[in-house]
Coordinates of C-alpha atoms in Angstrom, one line a residue:
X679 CA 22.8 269.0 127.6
X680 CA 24.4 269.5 131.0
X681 CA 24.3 272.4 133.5
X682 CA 27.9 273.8 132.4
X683 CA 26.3 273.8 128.4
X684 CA 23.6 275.7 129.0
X685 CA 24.9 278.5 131.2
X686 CA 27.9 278.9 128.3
X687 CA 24.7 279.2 125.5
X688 CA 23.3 281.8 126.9
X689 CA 26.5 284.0 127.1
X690 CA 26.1 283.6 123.4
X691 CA 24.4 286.3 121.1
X692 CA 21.1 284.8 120.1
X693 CA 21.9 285.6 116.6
X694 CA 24.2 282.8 116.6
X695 CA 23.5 281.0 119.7
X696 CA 21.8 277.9 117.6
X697 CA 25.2 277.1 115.7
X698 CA 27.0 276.3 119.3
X699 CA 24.0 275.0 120.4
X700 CA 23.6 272.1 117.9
X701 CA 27.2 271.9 118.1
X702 CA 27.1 270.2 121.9
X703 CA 24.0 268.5 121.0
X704 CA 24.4 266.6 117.8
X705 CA 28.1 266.6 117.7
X706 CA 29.7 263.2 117.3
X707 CA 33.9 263.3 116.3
X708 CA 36.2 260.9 115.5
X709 CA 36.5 257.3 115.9
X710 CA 35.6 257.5 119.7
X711 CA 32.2 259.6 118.5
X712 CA 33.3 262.1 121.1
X713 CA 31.1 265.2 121.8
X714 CA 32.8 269.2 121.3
X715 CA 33.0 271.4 124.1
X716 CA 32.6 275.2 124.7
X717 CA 34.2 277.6 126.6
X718 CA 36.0 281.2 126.9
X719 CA 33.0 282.4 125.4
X720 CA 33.8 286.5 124.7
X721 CA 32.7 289.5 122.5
X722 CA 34.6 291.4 119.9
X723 CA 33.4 294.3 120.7
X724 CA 34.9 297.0 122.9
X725 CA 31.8 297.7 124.6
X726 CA 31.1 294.2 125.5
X727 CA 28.8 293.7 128.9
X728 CA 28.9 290.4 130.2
X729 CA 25.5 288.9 129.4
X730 CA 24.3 287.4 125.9
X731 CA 26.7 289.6 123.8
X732 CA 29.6 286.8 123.3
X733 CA 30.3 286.0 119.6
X734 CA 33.5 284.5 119.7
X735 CA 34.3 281.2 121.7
X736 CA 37.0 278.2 121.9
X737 CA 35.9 274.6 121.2
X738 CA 37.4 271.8 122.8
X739 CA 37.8 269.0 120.3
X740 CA 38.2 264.9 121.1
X741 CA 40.6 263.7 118.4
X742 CA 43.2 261.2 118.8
X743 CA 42.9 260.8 122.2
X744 CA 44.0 264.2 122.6
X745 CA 41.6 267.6 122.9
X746 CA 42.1 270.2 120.7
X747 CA 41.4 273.8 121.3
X748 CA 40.3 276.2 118.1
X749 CA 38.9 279.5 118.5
X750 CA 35.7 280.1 116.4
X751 CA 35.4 284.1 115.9
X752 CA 32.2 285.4 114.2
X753 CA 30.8 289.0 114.1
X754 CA 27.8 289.5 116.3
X755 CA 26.8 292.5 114.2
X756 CA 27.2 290.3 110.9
X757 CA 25.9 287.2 112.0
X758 CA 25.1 285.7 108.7
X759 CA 28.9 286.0 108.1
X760 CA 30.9 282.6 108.1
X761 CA 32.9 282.3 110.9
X762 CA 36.7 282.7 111.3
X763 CA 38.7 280.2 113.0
X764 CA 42.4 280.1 115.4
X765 CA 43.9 276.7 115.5
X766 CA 45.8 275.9 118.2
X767 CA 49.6 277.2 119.0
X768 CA 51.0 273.7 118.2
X769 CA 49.6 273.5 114.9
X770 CA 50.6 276.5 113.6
X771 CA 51.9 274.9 109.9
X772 CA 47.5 273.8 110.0
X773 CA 46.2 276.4 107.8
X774 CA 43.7 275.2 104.9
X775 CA 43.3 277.2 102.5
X776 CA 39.4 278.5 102.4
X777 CA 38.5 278.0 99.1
X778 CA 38.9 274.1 99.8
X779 CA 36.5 273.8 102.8
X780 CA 33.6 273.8 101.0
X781 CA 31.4 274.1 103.8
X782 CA 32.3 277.5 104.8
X783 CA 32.1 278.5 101.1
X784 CA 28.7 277.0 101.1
X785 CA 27.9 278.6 104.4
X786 CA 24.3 278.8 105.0
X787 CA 23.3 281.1 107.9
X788 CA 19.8 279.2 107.7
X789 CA 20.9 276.4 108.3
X790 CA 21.4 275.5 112.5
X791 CA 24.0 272.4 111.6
X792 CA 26.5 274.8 109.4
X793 CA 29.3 275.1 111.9
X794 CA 29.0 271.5 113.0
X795 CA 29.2 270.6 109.4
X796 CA 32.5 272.9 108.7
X797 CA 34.5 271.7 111.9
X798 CA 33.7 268.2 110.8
X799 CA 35.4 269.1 107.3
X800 CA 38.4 270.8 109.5
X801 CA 38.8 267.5 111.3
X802 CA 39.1 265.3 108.2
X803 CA 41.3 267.7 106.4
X804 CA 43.2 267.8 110.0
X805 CA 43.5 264.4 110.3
X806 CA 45.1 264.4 106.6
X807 CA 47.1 267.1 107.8
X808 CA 49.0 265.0 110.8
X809 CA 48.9 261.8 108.4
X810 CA 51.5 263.9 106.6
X811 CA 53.7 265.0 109.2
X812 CA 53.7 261.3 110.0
X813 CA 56.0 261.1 106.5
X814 CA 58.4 262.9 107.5
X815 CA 59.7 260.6 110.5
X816 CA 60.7 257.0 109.0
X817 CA 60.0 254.7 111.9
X818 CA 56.5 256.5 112.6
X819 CA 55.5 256.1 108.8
X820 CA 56.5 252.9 109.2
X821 CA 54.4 251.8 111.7
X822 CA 51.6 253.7 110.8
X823 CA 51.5 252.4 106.7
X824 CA 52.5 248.8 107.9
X825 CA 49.3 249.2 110.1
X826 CA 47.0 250.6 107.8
X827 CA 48.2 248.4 105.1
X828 CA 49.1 244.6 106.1
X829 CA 46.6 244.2 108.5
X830 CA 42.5 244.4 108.9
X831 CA 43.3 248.1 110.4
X832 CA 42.5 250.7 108.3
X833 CA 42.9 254.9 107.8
X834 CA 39.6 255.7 108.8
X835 CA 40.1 253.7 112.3
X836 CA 43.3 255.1 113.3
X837 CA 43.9 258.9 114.1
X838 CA 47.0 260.0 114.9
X839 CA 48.6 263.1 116.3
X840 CA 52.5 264.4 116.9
X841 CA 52.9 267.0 119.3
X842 CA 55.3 269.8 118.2
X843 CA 56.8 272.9 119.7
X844 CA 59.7 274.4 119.0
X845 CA 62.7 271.2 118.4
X846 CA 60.4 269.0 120.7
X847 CA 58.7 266.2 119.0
X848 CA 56.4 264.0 121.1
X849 CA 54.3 262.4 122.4
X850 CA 53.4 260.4 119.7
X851 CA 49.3 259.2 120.1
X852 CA 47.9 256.6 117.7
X853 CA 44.5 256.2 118.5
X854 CA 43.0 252.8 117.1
X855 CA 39.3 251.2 116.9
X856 CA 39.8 247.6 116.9
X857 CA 37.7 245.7 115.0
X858 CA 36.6 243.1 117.1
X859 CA 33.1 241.9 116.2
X860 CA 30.9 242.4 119.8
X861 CA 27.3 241.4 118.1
X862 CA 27.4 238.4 119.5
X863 CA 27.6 238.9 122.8
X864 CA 24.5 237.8 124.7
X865 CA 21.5 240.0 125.2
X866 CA 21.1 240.4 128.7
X867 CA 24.6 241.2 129.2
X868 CA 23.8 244.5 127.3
X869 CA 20.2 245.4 128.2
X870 CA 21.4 247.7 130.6
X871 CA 24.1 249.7 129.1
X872 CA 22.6 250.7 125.7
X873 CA 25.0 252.4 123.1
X874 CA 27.5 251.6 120.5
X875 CA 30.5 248.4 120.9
X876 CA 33.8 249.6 121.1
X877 CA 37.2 249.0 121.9
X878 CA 39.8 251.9 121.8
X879 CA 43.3 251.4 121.8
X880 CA 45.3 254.1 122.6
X881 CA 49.7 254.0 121.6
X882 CA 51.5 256.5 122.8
X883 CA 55.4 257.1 121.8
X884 CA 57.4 259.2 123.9
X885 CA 59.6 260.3 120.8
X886 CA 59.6 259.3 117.2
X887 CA 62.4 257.0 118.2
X888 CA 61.6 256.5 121.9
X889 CA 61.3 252.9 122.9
X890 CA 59.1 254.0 125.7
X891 CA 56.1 253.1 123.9
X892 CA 52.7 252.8 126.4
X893 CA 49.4 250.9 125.4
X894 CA 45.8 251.9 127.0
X895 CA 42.7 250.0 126.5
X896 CA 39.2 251.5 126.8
X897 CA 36.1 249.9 126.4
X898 CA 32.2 250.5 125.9
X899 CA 30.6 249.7 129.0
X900 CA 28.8 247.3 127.7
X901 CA 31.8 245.7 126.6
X902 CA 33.4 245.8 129.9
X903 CA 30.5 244.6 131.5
X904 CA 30.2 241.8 129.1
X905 CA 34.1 240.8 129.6
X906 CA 34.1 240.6 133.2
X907 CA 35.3 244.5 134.1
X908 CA 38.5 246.1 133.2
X909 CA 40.2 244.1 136.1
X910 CA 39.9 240.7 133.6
X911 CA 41.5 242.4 130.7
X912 CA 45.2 242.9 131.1
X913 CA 46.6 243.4 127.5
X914 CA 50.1 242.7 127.3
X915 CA 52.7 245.5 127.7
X916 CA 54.6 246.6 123.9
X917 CA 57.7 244.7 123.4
X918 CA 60.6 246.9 123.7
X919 CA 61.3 245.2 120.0
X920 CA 58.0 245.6 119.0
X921 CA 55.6 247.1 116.7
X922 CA 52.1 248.3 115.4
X923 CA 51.9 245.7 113.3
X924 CA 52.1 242.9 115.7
X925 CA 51.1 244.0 118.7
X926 CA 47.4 245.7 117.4
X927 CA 46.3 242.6 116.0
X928 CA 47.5 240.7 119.1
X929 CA 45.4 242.8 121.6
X930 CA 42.3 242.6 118.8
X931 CA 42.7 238.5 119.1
X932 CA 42.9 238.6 122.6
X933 CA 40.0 240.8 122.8
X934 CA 37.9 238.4 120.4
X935 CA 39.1 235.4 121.9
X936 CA 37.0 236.9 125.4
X937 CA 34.1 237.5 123.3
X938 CA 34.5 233.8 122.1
X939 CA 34.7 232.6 125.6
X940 CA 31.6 234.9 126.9
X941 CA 29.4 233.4 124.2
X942 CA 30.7 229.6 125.1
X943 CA 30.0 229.6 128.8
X944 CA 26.9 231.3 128.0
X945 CA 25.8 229.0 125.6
X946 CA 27.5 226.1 128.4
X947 CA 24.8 227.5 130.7
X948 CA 21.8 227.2 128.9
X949 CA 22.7 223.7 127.7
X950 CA 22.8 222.8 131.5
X951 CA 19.4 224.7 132.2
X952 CA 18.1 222.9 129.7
X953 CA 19.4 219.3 130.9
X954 CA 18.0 220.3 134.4
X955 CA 14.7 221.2 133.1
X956 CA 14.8 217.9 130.9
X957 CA 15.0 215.6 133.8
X958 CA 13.4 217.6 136.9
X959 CA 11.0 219.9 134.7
X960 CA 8.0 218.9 136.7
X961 CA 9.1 220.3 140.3
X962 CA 10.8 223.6 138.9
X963 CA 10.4 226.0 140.7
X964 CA 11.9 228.8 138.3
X965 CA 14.6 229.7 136.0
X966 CA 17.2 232.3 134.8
X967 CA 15.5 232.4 131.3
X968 CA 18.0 235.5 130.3
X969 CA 21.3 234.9 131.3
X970 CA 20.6 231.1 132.6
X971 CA 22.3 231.5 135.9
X972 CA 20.0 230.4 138.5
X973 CA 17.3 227.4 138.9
X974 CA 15.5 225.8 141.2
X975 CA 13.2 223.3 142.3
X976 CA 10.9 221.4 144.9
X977 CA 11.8 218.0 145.7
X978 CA 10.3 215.2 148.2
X979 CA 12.3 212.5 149.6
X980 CA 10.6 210.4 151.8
X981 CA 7.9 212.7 152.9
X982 CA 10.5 215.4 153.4
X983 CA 10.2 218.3 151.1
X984 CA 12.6 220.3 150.3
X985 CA 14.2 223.1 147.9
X986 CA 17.5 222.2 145.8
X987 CA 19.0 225.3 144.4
X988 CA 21.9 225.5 141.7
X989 CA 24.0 229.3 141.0
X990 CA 25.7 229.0 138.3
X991 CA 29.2 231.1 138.1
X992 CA 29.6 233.6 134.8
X993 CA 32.9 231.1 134.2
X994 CA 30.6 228.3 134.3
X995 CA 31.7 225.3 132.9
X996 CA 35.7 226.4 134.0
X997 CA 34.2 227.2 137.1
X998 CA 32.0 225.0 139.5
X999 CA 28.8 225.4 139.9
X1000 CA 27.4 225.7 143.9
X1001 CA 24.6 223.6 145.2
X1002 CA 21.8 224.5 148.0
X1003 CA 19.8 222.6 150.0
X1004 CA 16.8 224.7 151.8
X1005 CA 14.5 223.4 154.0
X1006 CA 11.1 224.6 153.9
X1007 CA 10.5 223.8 157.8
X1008 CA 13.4 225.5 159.6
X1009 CA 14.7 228.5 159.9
X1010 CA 18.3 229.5 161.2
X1011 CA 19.6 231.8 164.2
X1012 CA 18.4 234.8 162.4
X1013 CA 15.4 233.7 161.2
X1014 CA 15.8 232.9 157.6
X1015 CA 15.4 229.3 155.8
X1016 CA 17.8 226.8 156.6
X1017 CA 20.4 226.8 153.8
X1018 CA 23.4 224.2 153.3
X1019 CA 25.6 225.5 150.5
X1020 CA 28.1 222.6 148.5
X1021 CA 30.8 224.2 146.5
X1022 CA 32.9 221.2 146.4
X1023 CA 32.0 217.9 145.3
X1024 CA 32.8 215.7 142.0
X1025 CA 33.1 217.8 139.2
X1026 CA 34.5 218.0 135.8
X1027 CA 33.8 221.2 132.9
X1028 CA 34.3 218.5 130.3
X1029 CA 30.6 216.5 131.3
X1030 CA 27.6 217.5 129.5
X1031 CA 24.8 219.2 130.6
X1032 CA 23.0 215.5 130.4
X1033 CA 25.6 214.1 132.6
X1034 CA 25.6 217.1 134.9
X1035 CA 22.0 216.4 135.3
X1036 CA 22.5 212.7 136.0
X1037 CA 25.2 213.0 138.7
X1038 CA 23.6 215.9 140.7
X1039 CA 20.9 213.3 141.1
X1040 CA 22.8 211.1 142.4
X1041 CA 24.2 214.2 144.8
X1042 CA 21.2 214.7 146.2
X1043 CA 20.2 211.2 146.5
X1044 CA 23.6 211.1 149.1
X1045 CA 23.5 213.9 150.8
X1046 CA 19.5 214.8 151.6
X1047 CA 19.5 212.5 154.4
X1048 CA 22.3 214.3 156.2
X1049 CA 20.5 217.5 155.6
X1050 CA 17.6 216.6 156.8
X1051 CA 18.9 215.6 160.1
X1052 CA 20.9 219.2 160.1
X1053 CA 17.9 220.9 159.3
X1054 CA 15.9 219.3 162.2
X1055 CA 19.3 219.9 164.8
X1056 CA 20.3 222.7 163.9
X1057 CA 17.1 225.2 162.7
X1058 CA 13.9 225.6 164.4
X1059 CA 10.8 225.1 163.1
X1060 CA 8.9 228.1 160.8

């Protein structure tokens, strides 16, 4: 709970202070498992004094990657009540009838998870509630039943909302969890960003008829970590002729086909590793044994020893790996080992790890005398 939370509980009347409270804390909406808000926190009572007296107060509500605002009203002096509620001035056709949330007929002042439980039953029957309006416009109910219908999308992974007032229809938001599977995605890449997997994509239609349709992409950050950062994922822009259909399952490919490519150059790395550590095991040095990027190791040519390091790119085998020669003699102008870097010589992503192996050999075979002389011209000695 953050600094902002805590100063709005305590504006709260303690006699119903722990049904906002568990609210922030345990609240968990939608299909981006966002968290509810409070604010505007005020009394109903004429004789209100700005303290701990507040009994009414609005909620601000992630849902379709919009935020709704309801007003939850109870009675400080009957807090064992059920509460009252004001939906917002845009949904003014939203108005269950109570008898059918069950929750609120059930309402159990005992019980610290009751108004957490009935805004979750107001969200579902909300949701229901815009899935309807969606009927009544014939190219939105087309592309949101062609979605939810033909395709690996379904109703419980897309929320949608129409924004209304007065003859104004629009913006349009389809909100959509793509169901791209991300448990394969390697370990380390994740250790550090704990959480769920998702990817959000979020449709936005100026109109009901508007061409001017606009795609957004958000990911989990362990996702985006794991893909390379949101720099590496450009998902296309919608066709002017497009639709739902098509171009949902298009980004979800697209999306999977990264995942697909993250788990083959990781699995490319570790094959080389291994080859490395098949043929030069005995003067390893040490190894990347989680994401198999770096290695290592201590050779002697000729009475020279020195260190032969390999960094292997996150692109590795589309991208070349870069060699190192250190000497453990010299040092440079600023006092650190003498280092010759190679980014460029005879390469191909297509060799296997054995042949990698084989033909760095024969690298260093070429090349060590030449560093060896550098090392001695152009370092001085440790």
């Amino acid at each position: 709970m953050n600094h902002n939370d805590y100063d709005v509980l305590l504006g709260i009347s303690p006699d119903i202070r722990q049904f906002a409270e568990t609210l922030i804390e345990h609240s968990c909406f939608g299909i981006c498992g966002g968290k509810a808000r409070l604010t505007d926190v005020r009394s109903g009572s004429v004789s209100f004094i700005a303290g701990c007296e507040g009994d009414r107060f609005k909620v601000l509500l992630p849902y379709a990657g919009q935020t709704l605002t309801w007003e939850v009203i109870f009675d400080k002096y009957s807090p064992e009540e059920s509460p009252d509620f004001i939906f917002g001035s845009e949904d003014t056709d939203f108005s269950p009838d109570i008898a059918d949330i069950k929750t609120l007929v059930d309402w159990d002042y005992h019980n610290p998870y009751a108004l957490l439980q009935v805004i979750e039953e107001l969200l579902r029957m909300y949701k229901a509630h815009q899935e309807r309006i969606v009927e009544a416009y014939d190219r939105l109910q087309f592309e949101y039943s062609s979605l939810v219908n033909q395709s690996d999308i379904t109703s419980q992974h897309v929320e949608v909302h129409i924004l209304r007032f007065e003859s104004k229809v629009g913006p349009i938001s389809f909100l959509i969890r793509l169901p791209v599977d991300f448990t394969r995605i390697p370990p380390f890449l994740s250790k550090d960003n704990p959480g769920e997997d998702s990817a959000i994509l979020l449709i936005s239609f100026l109109s009901p008829s508007s061409s001017k349709i606009t795609p957004q992409l958000y990911l989990s950050p362990k996702v985006e970590h794991a893909l390379g950062g949101a720099a590496n994922l450009r998902i296309p822009a919608f066709p002017s002729d497009g639709c739902l259909l098509d171009y949902v399952p298009n980004v979800s490919n697209l999306l999977s086909n990264k995942v697909d490519q993250v788990v083959a150059n990781f699995e490319k790395r570790k094959e080389y590793i291994a080859a490395f550590l098949s043929h030069f095991g005995r003067s390893l040095l040490e190894y990347d044994a989680d994401a198999f990027t770096k290695i290592s190791f201590l050779f002697e040519w000729n009475d020279f020893f020195f260190i032969f390091l390999i960094d292997l790119p996150q692109f590795f085998p589309q991208e070349q790996p870069e060699f190192k020669f250190q000497s453990i003699y010299h040092q440079d102008a600023k006092r650190k080992p003498f280092i010759q870097p190679f980014g460029d010589y005879p390469y191909s992503p297509r060799w296997t790890g054995n042949e990698m192996a084989q033909r760095a050999k024969s690298f260093i075979l070429k090349n060590i005398s030449d560093f060896q002389k550098a090392s001695v011209h152009s370092g001085s000695l440790n």
